[in-house]
Tab-separated table of C-alpha atoms and ligand atoms in Angstrom:
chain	number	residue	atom	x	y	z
A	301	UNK	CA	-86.089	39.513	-104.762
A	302	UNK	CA	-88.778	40.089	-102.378
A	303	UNK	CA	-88.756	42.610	-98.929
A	304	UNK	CA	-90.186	39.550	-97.490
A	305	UNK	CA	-87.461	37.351	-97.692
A	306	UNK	CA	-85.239	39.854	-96.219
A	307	UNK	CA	-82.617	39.774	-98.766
A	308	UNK	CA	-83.837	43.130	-100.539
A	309	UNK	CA	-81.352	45.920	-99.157
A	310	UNK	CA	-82.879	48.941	-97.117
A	311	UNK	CA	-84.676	52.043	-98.834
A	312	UNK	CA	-84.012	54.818	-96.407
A	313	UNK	CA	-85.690	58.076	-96.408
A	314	UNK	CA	-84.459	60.952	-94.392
A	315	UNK	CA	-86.384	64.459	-94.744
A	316	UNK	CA	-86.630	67.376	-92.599
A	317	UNK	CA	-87.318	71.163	-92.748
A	318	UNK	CA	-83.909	73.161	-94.683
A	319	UNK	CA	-81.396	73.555	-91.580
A	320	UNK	CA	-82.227	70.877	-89.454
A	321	UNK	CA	-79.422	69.344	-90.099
A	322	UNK	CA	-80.373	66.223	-92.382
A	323	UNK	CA	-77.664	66.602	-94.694
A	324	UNK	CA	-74.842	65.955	-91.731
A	325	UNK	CA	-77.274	63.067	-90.387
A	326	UNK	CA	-76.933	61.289	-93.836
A	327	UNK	CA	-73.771	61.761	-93.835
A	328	UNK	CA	-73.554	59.915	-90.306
A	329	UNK	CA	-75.856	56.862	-92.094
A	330	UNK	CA	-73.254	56.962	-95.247
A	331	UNK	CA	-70.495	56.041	-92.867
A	332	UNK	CA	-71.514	52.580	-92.126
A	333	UNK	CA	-70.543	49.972	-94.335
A	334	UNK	CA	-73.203	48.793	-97.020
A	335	UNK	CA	-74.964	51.642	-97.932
A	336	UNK	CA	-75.119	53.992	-100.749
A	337	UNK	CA	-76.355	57.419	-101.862
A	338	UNK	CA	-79.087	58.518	-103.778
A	339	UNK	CA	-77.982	61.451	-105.947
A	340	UNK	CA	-80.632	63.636	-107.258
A	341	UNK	CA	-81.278	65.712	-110.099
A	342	UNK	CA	-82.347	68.904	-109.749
A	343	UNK	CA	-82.893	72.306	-111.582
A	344	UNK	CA	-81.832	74.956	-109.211
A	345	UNK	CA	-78.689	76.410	-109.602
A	346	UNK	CA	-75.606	74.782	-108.542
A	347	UNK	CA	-74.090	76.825	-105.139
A	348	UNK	CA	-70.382	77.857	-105.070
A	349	UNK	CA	-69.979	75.165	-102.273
A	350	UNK	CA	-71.321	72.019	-104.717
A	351	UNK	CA	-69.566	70.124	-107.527
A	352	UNK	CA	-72.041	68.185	-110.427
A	353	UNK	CA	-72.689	64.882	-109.646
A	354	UNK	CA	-71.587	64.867	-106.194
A	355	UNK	CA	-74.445	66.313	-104.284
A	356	UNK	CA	-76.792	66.799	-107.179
A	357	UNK	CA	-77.231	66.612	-110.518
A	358	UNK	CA	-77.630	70.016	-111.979
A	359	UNK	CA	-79.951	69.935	-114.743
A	360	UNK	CA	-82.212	72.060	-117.283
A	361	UNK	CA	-85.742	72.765	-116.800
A	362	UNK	CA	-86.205	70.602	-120.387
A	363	UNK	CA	-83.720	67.829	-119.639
A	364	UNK	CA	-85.916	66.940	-116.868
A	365	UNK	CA	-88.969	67.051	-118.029
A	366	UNK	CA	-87.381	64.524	-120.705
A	367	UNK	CA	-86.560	62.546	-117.676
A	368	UNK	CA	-89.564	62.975	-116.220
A	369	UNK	CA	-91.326	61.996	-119.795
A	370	UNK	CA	-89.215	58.606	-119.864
A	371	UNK	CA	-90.440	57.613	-116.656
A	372	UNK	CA	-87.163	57.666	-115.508
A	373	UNK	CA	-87.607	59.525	-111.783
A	374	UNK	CA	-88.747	57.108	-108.512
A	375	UNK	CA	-90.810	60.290	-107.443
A	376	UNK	CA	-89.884	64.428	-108.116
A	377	UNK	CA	-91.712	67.070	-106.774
A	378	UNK	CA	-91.233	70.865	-107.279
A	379	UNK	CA	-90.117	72.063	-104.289
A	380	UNK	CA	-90.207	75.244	-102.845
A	381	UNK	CA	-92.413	76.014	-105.896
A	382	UNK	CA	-89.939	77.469	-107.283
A	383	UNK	CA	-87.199	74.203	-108.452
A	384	UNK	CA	-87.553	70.650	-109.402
A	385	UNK	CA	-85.866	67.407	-107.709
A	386	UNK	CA	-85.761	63.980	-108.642
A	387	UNK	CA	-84.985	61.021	-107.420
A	388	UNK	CA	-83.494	58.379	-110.513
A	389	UNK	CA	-85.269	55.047	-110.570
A	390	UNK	CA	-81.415	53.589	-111.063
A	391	UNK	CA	-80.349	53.943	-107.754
A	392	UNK	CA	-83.018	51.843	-106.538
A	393	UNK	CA	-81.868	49.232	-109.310
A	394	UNK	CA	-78.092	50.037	-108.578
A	395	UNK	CA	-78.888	49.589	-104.884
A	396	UNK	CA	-80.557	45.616	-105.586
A	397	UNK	CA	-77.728	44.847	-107.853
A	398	UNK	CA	-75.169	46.058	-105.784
A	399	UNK	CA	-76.738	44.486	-102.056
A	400	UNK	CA	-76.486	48.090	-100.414
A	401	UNK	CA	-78.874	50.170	-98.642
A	402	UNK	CA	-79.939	53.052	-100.188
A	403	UNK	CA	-80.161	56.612	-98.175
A	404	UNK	CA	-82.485	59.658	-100.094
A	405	UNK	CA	-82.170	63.316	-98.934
A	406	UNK	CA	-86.102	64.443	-100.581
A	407	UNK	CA	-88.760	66.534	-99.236
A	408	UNK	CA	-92.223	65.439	-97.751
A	409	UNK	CA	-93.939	65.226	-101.152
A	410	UNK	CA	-90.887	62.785	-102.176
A	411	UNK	CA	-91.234	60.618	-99.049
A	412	UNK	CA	-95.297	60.537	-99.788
A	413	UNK	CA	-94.021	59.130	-103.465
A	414	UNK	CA	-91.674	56.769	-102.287
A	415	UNK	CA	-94.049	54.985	-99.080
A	416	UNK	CA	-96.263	54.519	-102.071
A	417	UNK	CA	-94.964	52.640	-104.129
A	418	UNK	CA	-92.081	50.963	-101.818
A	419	UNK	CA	-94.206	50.447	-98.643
A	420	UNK	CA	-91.137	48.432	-97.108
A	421	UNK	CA	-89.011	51.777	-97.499
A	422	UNK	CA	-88.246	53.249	-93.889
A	423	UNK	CA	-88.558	57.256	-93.579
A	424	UNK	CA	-86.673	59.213	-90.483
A	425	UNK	CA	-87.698	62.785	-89.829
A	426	UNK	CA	-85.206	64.851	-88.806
A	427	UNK	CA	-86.089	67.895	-86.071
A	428	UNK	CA	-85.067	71.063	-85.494
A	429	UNK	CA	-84.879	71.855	-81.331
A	430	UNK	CA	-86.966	75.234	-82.245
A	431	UNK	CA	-88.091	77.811	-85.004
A	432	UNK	CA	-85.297	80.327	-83.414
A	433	UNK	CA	-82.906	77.866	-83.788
A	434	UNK	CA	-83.784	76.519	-87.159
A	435	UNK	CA	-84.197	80.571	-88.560
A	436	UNK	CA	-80.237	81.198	-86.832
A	437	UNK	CA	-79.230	77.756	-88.817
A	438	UNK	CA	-80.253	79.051	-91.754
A	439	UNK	CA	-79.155	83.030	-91.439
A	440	UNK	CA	-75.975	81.640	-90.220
A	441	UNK	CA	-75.313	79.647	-93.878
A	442	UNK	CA	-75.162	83.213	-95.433
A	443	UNK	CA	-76.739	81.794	-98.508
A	444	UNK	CA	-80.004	82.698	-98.518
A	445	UNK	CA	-82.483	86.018	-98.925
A	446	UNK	CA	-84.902	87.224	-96.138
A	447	UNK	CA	-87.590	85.759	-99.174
A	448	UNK	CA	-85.654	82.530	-99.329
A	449	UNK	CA	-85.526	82.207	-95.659
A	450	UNK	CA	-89.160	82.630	-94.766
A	451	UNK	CA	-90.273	80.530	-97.522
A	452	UNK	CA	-88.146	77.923	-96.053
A	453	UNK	CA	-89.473	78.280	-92.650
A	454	UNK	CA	-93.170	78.164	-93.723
A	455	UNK	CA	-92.116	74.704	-95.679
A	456	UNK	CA	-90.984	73.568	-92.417
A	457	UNK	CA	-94.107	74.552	-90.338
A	458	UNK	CA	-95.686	72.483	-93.257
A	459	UNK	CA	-93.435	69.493	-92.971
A	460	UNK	CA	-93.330	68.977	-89.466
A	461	UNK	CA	-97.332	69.416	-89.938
A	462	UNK	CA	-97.238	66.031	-92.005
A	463	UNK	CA	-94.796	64.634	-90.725
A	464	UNK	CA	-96.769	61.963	-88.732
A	465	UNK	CA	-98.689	60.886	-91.875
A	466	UNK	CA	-95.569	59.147	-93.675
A	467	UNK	CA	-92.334	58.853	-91.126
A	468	UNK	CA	-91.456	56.038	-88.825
A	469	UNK	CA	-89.122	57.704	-86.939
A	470	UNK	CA	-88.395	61.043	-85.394
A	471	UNK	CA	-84.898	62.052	-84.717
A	472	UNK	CA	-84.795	65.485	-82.686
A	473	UNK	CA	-81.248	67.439	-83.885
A	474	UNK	CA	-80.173	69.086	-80.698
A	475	UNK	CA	-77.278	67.812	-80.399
A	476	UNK	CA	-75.263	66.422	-83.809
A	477	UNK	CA	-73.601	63.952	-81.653
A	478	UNK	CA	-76.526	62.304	-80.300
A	479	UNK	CA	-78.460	62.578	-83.201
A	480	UNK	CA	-76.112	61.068	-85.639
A	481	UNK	CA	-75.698	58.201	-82.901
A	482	UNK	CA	-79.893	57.775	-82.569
A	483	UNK	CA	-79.808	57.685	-87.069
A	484	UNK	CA	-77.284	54.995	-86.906
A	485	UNK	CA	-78.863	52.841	-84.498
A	486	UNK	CA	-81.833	53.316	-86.639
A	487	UNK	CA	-80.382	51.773	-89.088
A	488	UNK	CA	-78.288	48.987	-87.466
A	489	UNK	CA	-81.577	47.641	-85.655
A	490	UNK	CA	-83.593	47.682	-88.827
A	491	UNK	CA	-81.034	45.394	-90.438
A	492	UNK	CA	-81.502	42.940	-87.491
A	493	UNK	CA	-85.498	42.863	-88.475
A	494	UNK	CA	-86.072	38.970	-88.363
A	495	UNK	CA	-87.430	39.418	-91.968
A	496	UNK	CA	-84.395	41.281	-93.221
A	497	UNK	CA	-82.077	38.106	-91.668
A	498	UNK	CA	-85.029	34.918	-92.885
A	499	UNK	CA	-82.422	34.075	-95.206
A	500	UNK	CA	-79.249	34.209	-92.913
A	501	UNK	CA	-81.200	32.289	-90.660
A	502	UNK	CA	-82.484	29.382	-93.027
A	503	UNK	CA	-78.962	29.004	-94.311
A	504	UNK	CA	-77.957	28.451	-90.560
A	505	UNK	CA	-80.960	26.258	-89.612
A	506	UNK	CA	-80.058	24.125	-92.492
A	507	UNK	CA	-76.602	23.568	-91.152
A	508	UNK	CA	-77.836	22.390	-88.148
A	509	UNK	CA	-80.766	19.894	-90.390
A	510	UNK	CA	-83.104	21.863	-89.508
A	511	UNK	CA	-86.003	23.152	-91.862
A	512	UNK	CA	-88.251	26.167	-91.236
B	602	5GP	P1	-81.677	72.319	-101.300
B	602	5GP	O1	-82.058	73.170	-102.470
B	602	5GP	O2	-81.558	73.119	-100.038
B	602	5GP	O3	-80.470	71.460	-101.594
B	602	5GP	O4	-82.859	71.266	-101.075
B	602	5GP	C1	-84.153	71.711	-100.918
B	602	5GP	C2	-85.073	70.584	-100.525
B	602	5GP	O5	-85.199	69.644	-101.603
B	602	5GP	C3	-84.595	69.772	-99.332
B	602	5GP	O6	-85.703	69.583	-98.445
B	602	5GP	C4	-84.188	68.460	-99.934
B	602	5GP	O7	-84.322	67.373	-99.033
B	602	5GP	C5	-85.167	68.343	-101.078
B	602	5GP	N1	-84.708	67.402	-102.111
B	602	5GP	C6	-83.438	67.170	-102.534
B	602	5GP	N2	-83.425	66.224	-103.481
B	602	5GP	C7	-84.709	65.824	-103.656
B	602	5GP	C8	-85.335	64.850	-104.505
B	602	5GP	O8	-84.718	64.146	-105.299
B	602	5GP	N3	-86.686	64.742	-104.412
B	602	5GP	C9	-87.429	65.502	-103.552
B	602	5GP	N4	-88.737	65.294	-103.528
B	602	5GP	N5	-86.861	66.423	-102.737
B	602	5GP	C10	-85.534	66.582	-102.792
């Protein structure tokens, strides 16, 4: 199936710098009806907080770069320089089979892979309200180093740097509230694209007689 016909479910993209809040924002897009998540693989370790196969994947350094040998990933990147992340080509194919719109969590260098070779695919960039704020989010999760912490804040100077190059939309995390209502309308008006609804719409004109 074809983007253009508009029967080809959504691919979603949602990035922003480490604490802005993206992963609560998904969540808020996972609520509605007919969509589905992309679950990566990664190599870093697994946090007390995570279970396998729920948030990630947790995988060795060689079992992905089998993966990665296979062709298997949509896009990875090595993120942070330190860990890799993958997204699995399958989810894409699960998503077609299955009529659901697919939602990724991936960095900048994922959402540069993914605009390439799925131009239809939609990418949302999520906001911090400031660098104060965004440093507090992160001290405040307790579960990472000073190092840790200012390497995430110089990715995010770095991110929000690019982030006019690939993203169609900017949502600016102030207020979770707000901002989970501003993702989901997002998403709700790009299912009511005319070209997402040709086929809804030819079925009807034909039960009128019509033809387009
Ligand atoms: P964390 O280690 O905090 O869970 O994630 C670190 C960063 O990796 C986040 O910016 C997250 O969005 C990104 N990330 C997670 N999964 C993927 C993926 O499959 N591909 C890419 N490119 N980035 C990912």
């Amino acid at each position: 199936m074809n983007a253009e016909t508009g029967s080809v479910p959504l691919v979603l993209i949602v990035s922003g710098p480490s604490g802005s809040g993206k992963s609560t924002l998904v969540q808020k897009i996972l609520e509605m009806p007919g969509t589905m998540p992309s679950i990566s693989w990664t190599t870093r370790q697994r946090r007390a907080t995570e279970s396998s196969g729920k948030c990630y994947h947790f995988v060795s350094e060689a079992e992905f770069g089998a993966m990665v040998a296979r062709g298997e990933f949509l896009e990875y990147a090595r993120v942070f320089g330190k860990h890799s992340y993958g997204t699995p080509k399958k989810w894409l194919e699960e998503s077609r089979k299955r009529g659901l719109d697919l939602v990724l969590e991936i960095d900048v260098q994922g959402a540069a892979q993914v605009k390439e070779k799925l131009p239809e695919s939609v990418a949302i960039f999520i906001l911090p309200p400031s660098l104060e704020e965004l440093e507090r989010r992160l001290r405040s999760r307790g579960q990472d180093s000073d190092e840790e912490i200012a390497r995430r804040l110089a990715k995010a100077r770095d991110e929000i740097a690019a982030f006019g190059k690939y993203y169609d939309f900017c949502v600016l995390n102030e207020d979770v509230e707000s901002a989970g209502r501003e993702v989901q309308a997002i998403v709700t008006a790009l299912r009511c694209t005319s070209a997402r609804r040709r086929d809804r719409v030819q079925e009807l004109l034909a039960s009128f007689g019509g033809k387009v």
